[in-house]
Short mmCIF file of C-alpha atoms in Angstrom, two decimals:
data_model
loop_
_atom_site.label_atom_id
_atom_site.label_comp_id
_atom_site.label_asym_id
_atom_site.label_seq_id
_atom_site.Cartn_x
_atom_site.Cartn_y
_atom_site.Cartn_z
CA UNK A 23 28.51 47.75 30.88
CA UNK A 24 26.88 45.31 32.61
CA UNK A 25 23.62 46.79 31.31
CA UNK A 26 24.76 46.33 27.69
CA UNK A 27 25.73 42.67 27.91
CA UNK A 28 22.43 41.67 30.06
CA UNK A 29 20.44 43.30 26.77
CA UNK A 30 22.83 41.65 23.95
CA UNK A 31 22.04 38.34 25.77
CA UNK A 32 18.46 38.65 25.65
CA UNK A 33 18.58 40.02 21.66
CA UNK A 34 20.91 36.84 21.17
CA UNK A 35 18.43 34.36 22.91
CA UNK A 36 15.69 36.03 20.53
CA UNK A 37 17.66 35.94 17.82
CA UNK A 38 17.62 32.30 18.60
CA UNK A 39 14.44 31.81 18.78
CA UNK A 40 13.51 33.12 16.66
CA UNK A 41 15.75 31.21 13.97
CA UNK A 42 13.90 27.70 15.10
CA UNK A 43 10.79 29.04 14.85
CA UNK A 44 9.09 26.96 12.00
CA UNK A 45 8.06 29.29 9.10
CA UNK A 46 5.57 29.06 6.12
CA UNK A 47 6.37 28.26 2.94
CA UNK A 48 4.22 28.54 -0.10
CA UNK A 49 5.11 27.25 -4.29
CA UNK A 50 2.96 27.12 -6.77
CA UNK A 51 3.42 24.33 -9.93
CA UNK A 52 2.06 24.32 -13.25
CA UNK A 53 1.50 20.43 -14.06
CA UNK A 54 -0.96 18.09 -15.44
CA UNK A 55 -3.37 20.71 -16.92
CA UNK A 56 -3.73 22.42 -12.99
CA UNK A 57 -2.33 24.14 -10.45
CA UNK A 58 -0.33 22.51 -7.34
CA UNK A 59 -0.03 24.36 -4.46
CA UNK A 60 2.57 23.13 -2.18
CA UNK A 61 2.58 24.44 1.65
CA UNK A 62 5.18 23.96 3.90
CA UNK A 63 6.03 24.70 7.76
CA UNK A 64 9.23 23.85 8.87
CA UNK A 65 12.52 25.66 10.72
CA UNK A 66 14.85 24.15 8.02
CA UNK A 67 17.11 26.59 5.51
CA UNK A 68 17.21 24.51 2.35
CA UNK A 69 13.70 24.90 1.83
CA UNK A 70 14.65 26.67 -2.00
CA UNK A 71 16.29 22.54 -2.24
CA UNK A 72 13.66 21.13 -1.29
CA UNK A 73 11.27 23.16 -3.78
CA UNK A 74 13.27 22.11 -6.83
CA UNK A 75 13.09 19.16 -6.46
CA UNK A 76 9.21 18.81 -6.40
CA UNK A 77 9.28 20.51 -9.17
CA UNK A 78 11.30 17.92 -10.71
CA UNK A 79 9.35 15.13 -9.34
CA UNK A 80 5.92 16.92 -11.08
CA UNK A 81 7.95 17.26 -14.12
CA UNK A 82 8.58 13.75 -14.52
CA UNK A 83 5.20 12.34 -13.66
CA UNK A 84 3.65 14.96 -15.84
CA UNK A 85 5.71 13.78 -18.85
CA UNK A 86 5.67 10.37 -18.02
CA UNK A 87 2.13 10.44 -18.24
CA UNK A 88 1.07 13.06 -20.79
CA UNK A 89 -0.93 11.57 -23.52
CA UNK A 90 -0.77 14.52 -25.66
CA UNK A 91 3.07 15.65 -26.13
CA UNK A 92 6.06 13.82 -27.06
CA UNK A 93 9.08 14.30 -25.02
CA UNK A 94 13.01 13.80 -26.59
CA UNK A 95 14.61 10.19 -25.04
CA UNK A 96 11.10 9.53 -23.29
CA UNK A 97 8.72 7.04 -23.88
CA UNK A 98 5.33 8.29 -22.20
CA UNK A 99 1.73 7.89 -22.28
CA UNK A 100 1.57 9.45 -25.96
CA UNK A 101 4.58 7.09 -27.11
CA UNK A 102 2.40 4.03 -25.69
CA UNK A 103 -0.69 5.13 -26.95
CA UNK A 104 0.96 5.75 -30.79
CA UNK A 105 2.30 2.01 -31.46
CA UNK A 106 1.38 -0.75 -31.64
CA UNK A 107 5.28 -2.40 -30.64
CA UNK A 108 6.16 -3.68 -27.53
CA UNK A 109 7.66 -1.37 -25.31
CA UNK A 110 10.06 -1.29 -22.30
CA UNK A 111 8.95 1.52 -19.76
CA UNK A 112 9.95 3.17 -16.35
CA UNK A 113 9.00 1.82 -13.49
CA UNK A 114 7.55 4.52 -12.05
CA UNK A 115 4.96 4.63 -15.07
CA UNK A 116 4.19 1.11 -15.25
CA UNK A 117 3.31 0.87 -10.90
CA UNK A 118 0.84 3.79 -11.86
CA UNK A 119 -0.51 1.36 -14.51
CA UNK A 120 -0.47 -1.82 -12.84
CA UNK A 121 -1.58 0.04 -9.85
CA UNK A 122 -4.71 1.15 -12.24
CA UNK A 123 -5.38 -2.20 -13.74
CA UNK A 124 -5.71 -3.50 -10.15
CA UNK A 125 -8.23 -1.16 -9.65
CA UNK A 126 -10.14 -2.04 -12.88
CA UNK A 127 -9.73 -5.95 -12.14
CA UNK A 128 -11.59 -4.98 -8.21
CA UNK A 129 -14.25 -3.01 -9.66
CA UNK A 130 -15.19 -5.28 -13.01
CA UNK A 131 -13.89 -2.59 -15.10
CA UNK A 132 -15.95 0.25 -13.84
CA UNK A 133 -12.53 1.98 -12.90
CA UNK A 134 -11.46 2.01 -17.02
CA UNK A 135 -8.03 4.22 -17.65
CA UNK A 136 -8.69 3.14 -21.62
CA UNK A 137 -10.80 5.74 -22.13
CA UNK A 138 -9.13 8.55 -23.62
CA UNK A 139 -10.86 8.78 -27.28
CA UNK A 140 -14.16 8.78 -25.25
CA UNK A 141 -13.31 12.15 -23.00
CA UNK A 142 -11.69 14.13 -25.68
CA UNK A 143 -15.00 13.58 -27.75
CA UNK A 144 -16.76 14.59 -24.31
CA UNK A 145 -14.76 17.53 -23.90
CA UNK A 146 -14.83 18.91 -27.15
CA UNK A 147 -18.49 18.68 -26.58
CA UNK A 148 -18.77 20.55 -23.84
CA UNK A 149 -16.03 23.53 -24.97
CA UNK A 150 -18.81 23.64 -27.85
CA UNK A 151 -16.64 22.52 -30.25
CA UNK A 152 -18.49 20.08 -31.47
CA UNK A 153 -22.41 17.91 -31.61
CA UNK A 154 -23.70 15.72 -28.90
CA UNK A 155 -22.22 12.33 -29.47
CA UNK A 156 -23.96 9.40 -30.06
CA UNK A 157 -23.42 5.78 -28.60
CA UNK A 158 -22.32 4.09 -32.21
CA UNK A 159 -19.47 6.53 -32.56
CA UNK A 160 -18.51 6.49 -28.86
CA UNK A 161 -18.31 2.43 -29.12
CA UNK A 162 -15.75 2.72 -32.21
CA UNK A 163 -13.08 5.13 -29.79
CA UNK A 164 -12.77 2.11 -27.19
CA UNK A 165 -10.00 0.25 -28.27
CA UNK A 166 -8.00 -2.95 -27.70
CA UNK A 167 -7.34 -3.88 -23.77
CA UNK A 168 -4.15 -2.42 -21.83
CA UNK A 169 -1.70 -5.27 -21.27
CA UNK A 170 1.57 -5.11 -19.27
CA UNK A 171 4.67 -8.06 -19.27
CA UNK A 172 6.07 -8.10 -16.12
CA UNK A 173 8.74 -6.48 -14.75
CA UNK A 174 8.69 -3.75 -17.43
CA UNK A 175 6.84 -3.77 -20.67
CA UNK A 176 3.81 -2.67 -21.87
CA UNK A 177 1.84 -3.61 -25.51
CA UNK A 178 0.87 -0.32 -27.15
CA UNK A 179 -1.58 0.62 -29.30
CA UNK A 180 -3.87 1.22 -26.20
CA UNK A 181 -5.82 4.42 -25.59
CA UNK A 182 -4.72 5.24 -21.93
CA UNK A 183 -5.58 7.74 -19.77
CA UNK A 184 -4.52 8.54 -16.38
CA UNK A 185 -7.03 11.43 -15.09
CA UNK A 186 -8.36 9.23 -12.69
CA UNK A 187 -5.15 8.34 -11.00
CA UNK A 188 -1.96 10.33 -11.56
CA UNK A 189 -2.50 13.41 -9.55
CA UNK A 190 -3.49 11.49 -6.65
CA UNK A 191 -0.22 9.26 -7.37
CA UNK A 192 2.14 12.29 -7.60
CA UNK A 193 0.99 13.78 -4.69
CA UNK A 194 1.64 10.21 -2.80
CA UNK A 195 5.38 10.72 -4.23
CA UNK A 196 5.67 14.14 -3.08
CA UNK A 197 4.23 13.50 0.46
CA UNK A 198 6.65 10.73 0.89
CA UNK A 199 9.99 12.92 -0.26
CA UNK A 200 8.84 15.64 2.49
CA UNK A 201 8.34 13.03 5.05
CA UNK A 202 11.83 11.59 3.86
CA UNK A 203 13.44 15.23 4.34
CA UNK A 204 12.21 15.28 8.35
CA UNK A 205 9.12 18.13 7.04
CA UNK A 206 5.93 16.59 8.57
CA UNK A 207 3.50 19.78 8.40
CA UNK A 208 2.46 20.12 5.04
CA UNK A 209 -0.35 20.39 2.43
CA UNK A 210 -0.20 19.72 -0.49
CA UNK A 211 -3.35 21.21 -2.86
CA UNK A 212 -3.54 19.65 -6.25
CA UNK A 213 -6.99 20.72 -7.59
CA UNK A 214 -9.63 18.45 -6.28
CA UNK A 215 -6.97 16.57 -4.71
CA UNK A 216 -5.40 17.32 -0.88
CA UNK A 217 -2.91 15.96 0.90
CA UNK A 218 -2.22 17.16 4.12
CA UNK A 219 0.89 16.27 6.90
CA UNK A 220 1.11 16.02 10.59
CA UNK A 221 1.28 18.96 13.46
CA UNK A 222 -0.14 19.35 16.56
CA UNK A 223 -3.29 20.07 15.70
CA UNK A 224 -5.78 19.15 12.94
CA UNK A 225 -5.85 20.25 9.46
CA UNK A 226 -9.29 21.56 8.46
CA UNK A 227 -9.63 20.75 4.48
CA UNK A 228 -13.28 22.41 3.05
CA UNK A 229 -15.12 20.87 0.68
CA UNK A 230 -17.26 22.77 -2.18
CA UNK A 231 -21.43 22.35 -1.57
CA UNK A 232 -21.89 21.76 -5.61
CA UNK A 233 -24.09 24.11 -6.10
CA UNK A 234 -23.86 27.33 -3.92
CA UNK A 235 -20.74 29.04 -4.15
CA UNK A 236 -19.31 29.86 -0.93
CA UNK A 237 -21.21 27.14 1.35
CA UNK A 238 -18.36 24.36 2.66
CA UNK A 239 -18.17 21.28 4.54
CA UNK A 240 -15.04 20.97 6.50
CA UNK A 241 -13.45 17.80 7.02
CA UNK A 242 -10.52 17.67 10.09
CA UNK A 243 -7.58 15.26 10.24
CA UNK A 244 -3.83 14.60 9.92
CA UNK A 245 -2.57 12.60 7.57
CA UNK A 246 -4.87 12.08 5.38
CA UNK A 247 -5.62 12.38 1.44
CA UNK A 248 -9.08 13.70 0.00
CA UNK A 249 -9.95 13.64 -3.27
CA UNK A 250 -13.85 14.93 -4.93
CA UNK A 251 -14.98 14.11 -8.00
CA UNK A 252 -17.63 16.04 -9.64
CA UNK A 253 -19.47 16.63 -12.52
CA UNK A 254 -20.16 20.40 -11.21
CA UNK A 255 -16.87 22.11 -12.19
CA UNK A 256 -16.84 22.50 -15.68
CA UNK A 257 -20.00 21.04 -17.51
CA UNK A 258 -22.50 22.15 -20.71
CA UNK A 259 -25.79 21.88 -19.87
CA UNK A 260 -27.77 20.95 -23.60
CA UNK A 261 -31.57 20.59 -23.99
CA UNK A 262 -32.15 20.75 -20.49
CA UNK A 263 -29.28 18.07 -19.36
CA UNK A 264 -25.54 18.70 -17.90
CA UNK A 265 -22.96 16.81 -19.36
CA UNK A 266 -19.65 16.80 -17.60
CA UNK A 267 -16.16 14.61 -18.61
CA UNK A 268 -16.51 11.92 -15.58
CA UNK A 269 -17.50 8.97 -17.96
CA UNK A 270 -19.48 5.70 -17.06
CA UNK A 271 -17.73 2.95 -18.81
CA UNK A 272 -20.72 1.23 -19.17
CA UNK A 273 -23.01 3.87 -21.24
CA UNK A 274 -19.79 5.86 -22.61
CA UNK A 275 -22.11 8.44 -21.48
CA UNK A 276 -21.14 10.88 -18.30
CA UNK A 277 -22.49 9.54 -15.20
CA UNK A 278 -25.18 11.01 -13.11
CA UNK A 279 -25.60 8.90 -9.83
CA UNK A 280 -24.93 12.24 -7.65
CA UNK A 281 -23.30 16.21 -8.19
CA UNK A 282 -20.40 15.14 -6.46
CA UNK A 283 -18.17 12.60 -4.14
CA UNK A 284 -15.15 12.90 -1.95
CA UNK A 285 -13.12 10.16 -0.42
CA UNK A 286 -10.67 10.54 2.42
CA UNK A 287 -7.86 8.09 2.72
CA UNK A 288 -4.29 7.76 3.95
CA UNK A 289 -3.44 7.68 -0.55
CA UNK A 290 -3.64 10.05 -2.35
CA UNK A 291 -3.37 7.05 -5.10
CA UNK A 292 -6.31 5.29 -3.39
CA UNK A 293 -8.33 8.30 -2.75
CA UNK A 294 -8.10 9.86 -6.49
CA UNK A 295 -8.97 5.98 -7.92
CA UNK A 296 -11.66 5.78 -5.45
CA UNK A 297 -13.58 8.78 -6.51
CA UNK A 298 -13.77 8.40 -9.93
CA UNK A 299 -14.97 5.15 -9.26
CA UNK A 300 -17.57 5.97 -6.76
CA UNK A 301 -18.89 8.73 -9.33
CA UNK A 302 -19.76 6.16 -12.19
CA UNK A 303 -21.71 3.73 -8.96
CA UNK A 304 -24.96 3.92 -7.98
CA UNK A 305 -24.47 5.75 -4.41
CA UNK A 306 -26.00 2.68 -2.01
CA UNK A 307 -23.56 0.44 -4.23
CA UNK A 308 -20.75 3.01 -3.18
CA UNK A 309 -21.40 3.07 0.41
CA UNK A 310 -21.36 -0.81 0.40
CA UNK A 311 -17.95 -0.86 -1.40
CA UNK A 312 -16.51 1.54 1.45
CA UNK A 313 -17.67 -0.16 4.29
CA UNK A 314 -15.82 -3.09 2.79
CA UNK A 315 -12.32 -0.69 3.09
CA UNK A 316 -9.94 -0.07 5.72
CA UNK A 317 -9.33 3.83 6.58
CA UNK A 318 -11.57 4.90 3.82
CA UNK A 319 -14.22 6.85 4.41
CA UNK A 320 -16.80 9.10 1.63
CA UNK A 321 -18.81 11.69 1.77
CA UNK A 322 -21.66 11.98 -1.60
CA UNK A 323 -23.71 14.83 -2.77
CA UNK A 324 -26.72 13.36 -4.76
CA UNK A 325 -28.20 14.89 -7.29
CA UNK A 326 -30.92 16.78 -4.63
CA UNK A 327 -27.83 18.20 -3.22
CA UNK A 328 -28.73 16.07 -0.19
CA UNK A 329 -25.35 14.91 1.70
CA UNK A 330 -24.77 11.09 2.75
CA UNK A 331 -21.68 9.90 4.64
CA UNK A 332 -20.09 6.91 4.93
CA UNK A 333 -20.48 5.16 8.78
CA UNK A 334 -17.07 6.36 9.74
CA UNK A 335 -17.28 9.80 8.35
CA UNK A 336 -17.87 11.53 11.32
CA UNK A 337 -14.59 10.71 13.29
CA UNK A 338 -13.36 13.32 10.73
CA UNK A 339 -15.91 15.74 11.61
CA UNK B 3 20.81 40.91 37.50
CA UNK B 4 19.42 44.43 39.04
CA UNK B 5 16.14 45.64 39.50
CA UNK B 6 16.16 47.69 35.99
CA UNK B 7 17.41 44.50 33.91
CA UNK B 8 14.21 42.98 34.94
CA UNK B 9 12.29 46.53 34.24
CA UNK B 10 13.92 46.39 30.55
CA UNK B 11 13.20 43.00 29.78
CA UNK B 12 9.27 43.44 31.45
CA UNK B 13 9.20 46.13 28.71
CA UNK B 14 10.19 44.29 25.66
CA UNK B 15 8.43 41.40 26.40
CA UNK B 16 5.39 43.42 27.04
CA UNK B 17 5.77 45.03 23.50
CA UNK B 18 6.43 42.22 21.72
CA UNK B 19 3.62 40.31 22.72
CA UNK B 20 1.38 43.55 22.41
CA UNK B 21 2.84 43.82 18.76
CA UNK B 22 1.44 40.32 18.37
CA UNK B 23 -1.99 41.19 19.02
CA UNK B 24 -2.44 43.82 17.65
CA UNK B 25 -1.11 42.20 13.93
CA UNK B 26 -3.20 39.02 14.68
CA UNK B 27 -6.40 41.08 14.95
CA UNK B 28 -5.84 42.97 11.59
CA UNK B 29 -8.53 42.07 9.93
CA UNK B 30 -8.67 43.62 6.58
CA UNK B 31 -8.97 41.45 3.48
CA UNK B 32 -6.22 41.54 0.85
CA UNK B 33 -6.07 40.06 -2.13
CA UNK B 34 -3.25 38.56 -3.48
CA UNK B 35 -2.25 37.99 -7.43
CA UNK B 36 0.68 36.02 -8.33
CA UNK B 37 2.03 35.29 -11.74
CA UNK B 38 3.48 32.18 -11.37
CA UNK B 39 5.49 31.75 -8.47
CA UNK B 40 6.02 35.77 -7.83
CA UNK B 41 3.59 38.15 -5.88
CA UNK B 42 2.92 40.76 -8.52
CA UNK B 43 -0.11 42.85 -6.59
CA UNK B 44 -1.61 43.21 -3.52
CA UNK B 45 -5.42 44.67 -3.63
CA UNK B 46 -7.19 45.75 -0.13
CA UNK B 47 -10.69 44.41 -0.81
CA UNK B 48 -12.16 47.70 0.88
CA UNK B 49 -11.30 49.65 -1.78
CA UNK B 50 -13.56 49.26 -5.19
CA UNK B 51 -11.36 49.58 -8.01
CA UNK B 52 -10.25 47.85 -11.40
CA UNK B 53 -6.88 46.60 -11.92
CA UNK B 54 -4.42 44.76 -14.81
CA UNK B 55 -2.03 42.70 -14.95
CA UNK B 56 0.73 40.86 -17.79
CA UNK B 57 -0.69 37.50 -18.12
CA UNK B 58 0.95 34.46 -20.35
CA UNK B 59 -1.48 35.66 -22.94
CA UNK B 60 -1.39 39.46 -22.30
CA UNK B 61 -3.25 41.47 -19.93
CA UNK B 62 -5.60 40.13 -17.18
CA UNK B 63 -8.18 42.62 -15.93
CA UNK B 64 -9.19 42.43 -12.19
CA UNK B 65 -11.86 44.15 -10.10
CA UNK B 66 -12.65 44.65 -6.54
CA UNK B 67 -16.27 45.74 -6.06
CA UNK B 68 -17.38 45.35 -2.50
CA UNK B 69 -15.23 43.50 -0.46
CA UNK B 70 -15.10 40.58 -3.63
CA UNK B 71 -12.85 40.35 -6.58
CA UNK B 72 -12.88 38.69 -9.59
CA UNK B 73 -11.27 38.50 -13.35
CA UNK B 74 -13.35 40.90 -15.83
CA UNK B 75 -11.52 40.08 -18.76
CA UNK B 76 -8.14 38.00 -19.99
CA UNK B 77 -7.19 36.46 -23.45
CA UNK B 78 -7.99 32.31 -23.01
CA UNK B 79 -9.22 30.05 -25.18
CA UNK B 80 -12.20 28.93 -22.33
CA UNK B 81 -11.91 32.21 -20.40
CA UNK B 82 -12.59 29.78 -17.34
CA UNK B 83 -11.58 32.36 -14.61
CA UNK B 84 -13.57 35.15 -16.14
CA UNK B 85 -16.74 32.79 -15.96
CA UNK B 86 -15.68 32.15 -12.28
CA UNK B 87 -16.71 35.17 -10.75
CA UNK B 88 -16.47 36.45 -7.53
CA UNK B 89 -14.58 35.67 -4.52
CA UNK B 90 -14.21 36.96 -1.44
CA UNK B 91 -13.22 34.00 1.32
CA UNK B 92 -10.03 33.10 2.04
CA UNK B 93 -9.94 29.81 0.95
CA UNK B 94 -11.01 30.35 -2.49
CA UNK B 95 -8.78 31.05 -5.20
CA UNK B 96 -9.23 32.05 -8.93
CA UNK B 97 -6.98 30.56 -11.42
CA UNK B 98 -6.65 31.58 -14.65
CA UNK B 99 -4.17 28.36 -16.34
CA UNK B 100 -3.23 29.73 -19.93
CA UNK B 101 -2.52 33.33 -18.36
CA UNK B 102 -0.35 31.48 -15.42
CA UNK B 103 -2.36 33.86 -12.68
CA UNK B 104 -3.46 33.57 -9.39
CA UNK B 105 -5.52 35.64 -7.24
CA UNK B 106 -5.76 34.63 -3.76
CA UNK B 107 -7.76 35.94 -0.43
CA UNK B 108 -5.39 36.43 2.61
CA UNK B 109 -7.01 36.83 6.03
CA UNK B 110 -7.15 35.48 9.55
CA UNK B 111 -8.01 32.25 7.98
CA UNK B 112 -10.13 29.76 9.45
CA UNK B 113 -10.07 26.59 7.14
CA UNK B 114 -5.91 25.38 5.61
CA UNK B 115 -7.31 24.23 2.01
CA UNK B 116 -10.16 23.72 -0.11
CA UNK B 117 -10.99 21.35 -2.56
CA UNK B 118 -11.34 22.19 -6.30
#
């Protein structure tokens, strides 16, 4: 007897151990024209709760800023971009937009979220769908400035697009509900886009050499964001020269400073922004525009494949 | 608390933590393909041989060939995954959007996430 109680004890104790021992989670969204992988680690039970209601956060953002779909009782992206009235918006959409007009303000317009006509044309181009564009036509898609009334109204008619900032927005909104719920080790993987938690010890994120397949460069951290932008992904090349959908406001034309960039951040917001501006700059100018930020740091690969980092890189290293 | 309480508990311990090691140091490559959310196939990567799958669109081929896998064939309008060829390391994935399939590479892994 005493025998049997000695070994129900110790089953119990495992059995309680075992119960707080944190375990992996792994969901998969379909949002914003990619994948988003969303890993967890935690001893909690309503993780199924906790799930949902990412998904309804990516939902919302994804509707809230689609600029090709309508949505019933929404007005979105495509509603904006399809009048030319005065409209009242949510919040949430009009921080992502005042958030990006910031950003254009900083960087003289080099960050531009008004070019939606412009990348269509680009990537209708490159699916082969249609001819090479020239610069006449490209000049006649830019239309009329992005203007918001404060607290909550926009001016459509505008030709937004918010490639260069939503996912990295989202993923800000999604890192802060998990923090909010107590779950600290996470990552969340939104296609060229990484967010990653806290846990005891560092997160090791790789990042794609443009041109070999296979070959990485691993970053290490906690709490951090990075975000790459590159033209290598999905590209045409035509008479001898690639053309990719990363556009340089200033040539309508897609940039070619470098193969690829990646920025590493405590945003995801900040990171995704920074990126796709630091692909249309001239690297040196890029590296001066860092050093001028807090907790950034970037990592480029020029168009020799050769790598240059940022003077804090390698505290991530 | 007697001598064989001790002797019992040695014992368990000893095979749990065995058990441990010896699962830790498996070290065969699967591959995993999910359609959407749900784990639809698993596909040891030492074993060359072609595989489909429902897609969104309709069938998605697969093939292992030597340790790699990749997508020979899927209805798309870009066929995207097809063109992405092989992988083989665990922290690369191949995604094929319109079809709503994933294949992924599970191992010992040594890096958390990759960048797209």
């Amino acid at each position: 007897m005493k025998y049997f109680i000695s070994l129900l004890m110790f089953f119990l104790l495992v059995f309680l151990i075992y119960s707080y021992i944190p375990k992996e989670y792994n969901n998969n969204y379909f949002y914003m024209g990619t994948v988003i992988n969303v890993q967890i680690k935690s001893s909690k039970k309503n993780i199924s709760k906790i799930f949902n209601e990412v998904d309804n956060i990516l939902k919302e953002y994804h509707q809230l800023t689609d600029r090709f779909n309508e949505y019933e009782n929404l007005i979105n992206i495509y509603t904006i971009n399809n009048t030319s009235n005065q409209l009242e918006i949510d919040p949430k959409l009009y921080n992502i937009i005042d958030y990006s007009l910031n950003w254009a303000e900083l960087s003289s317009g080099l960050f531009d979220i008004g070019l939606g006509n412009v990348i269509d044309v680009w990537k209708d181009f490159i699916n082969k769908k249609r001819e090479l564009p020239n610069l006449e036509e490209l000049t006649k898609l830019t239309k009329k400035e992005i203007k918001l009334i404060p607290p909550n109204k926009i001016i459509g008619g505008s030709n937004i697009e918010l490639g260069g900032v939503a996912k990295g927005y989202v993923v800000d909104v999604i890192a802060n509900y998990l923090k909010e719920q107590k779950i600290n080790d996470f990552i969340i993987n939104a296609g060229g886009q990484v967010f990653v938690g806290k846990r005891n010890k560092d997160y090791k994120i790789g990042i794609k050499n443009p041109d070999e397949m296979g070959s990485l460069l691993v970053i290490k951290g906690q709490n951090i964001n990075v975000a790459t932008s590159g033209g290598y992904e999905r590209f045409l090349e035509y008479e001898g020269i690639r053309y990719h959908h990363i556009i340089d406001p200033n040539t309508l034309f897609p940039s070619d400073y470098m193969q690829s960039v990646s920025v590493i951040s405590k945003e995801g917001r900040l990171s995704d922004v920074l990126s796709t501006l630091l692909f249309v700059m001239p690297i040196d100018e890029g590296l001066k525009l860092v050093a001028k930020l807090d907790d950034v740091e970037a990592i480029w690969y020029d168009n020799d494949l050769e790598i240059i980092k940022s003077s804090g890189f390698n505290k991530y290293e | 608390m007697n001598r064989t309480d001790f002797k019992l508990i040695f014992i368990i311990l000893f095979i749990s933590i065995l058990s441990l090691i010896l699962l830790k140091n498996n070290d065969l490559k699967i591959a995993h393909v999910y359609y959407e959310n749900n784990l639809i196939l698993k596909l040891p990567l030492n074993k060359n041989k072609i595989y489909t799958v429902d897609g969104f669109n309709g069938m998605v081929v697969i093939e292992v060939k030597d340790n790699k896998v990749r997508i020979i064939d899927e209805i798309s309008p870009l066929n995207i995954c097809s063109k992405m060829g092989f992988i083989k390391e665990s922290y690369e994935t191949l995604i094929c959007l319109p079809n709503k399939i994933i294949v992924t590479i599970e191992s010992n892994k040594k890096i958390d996430t990759i960048i797209e």
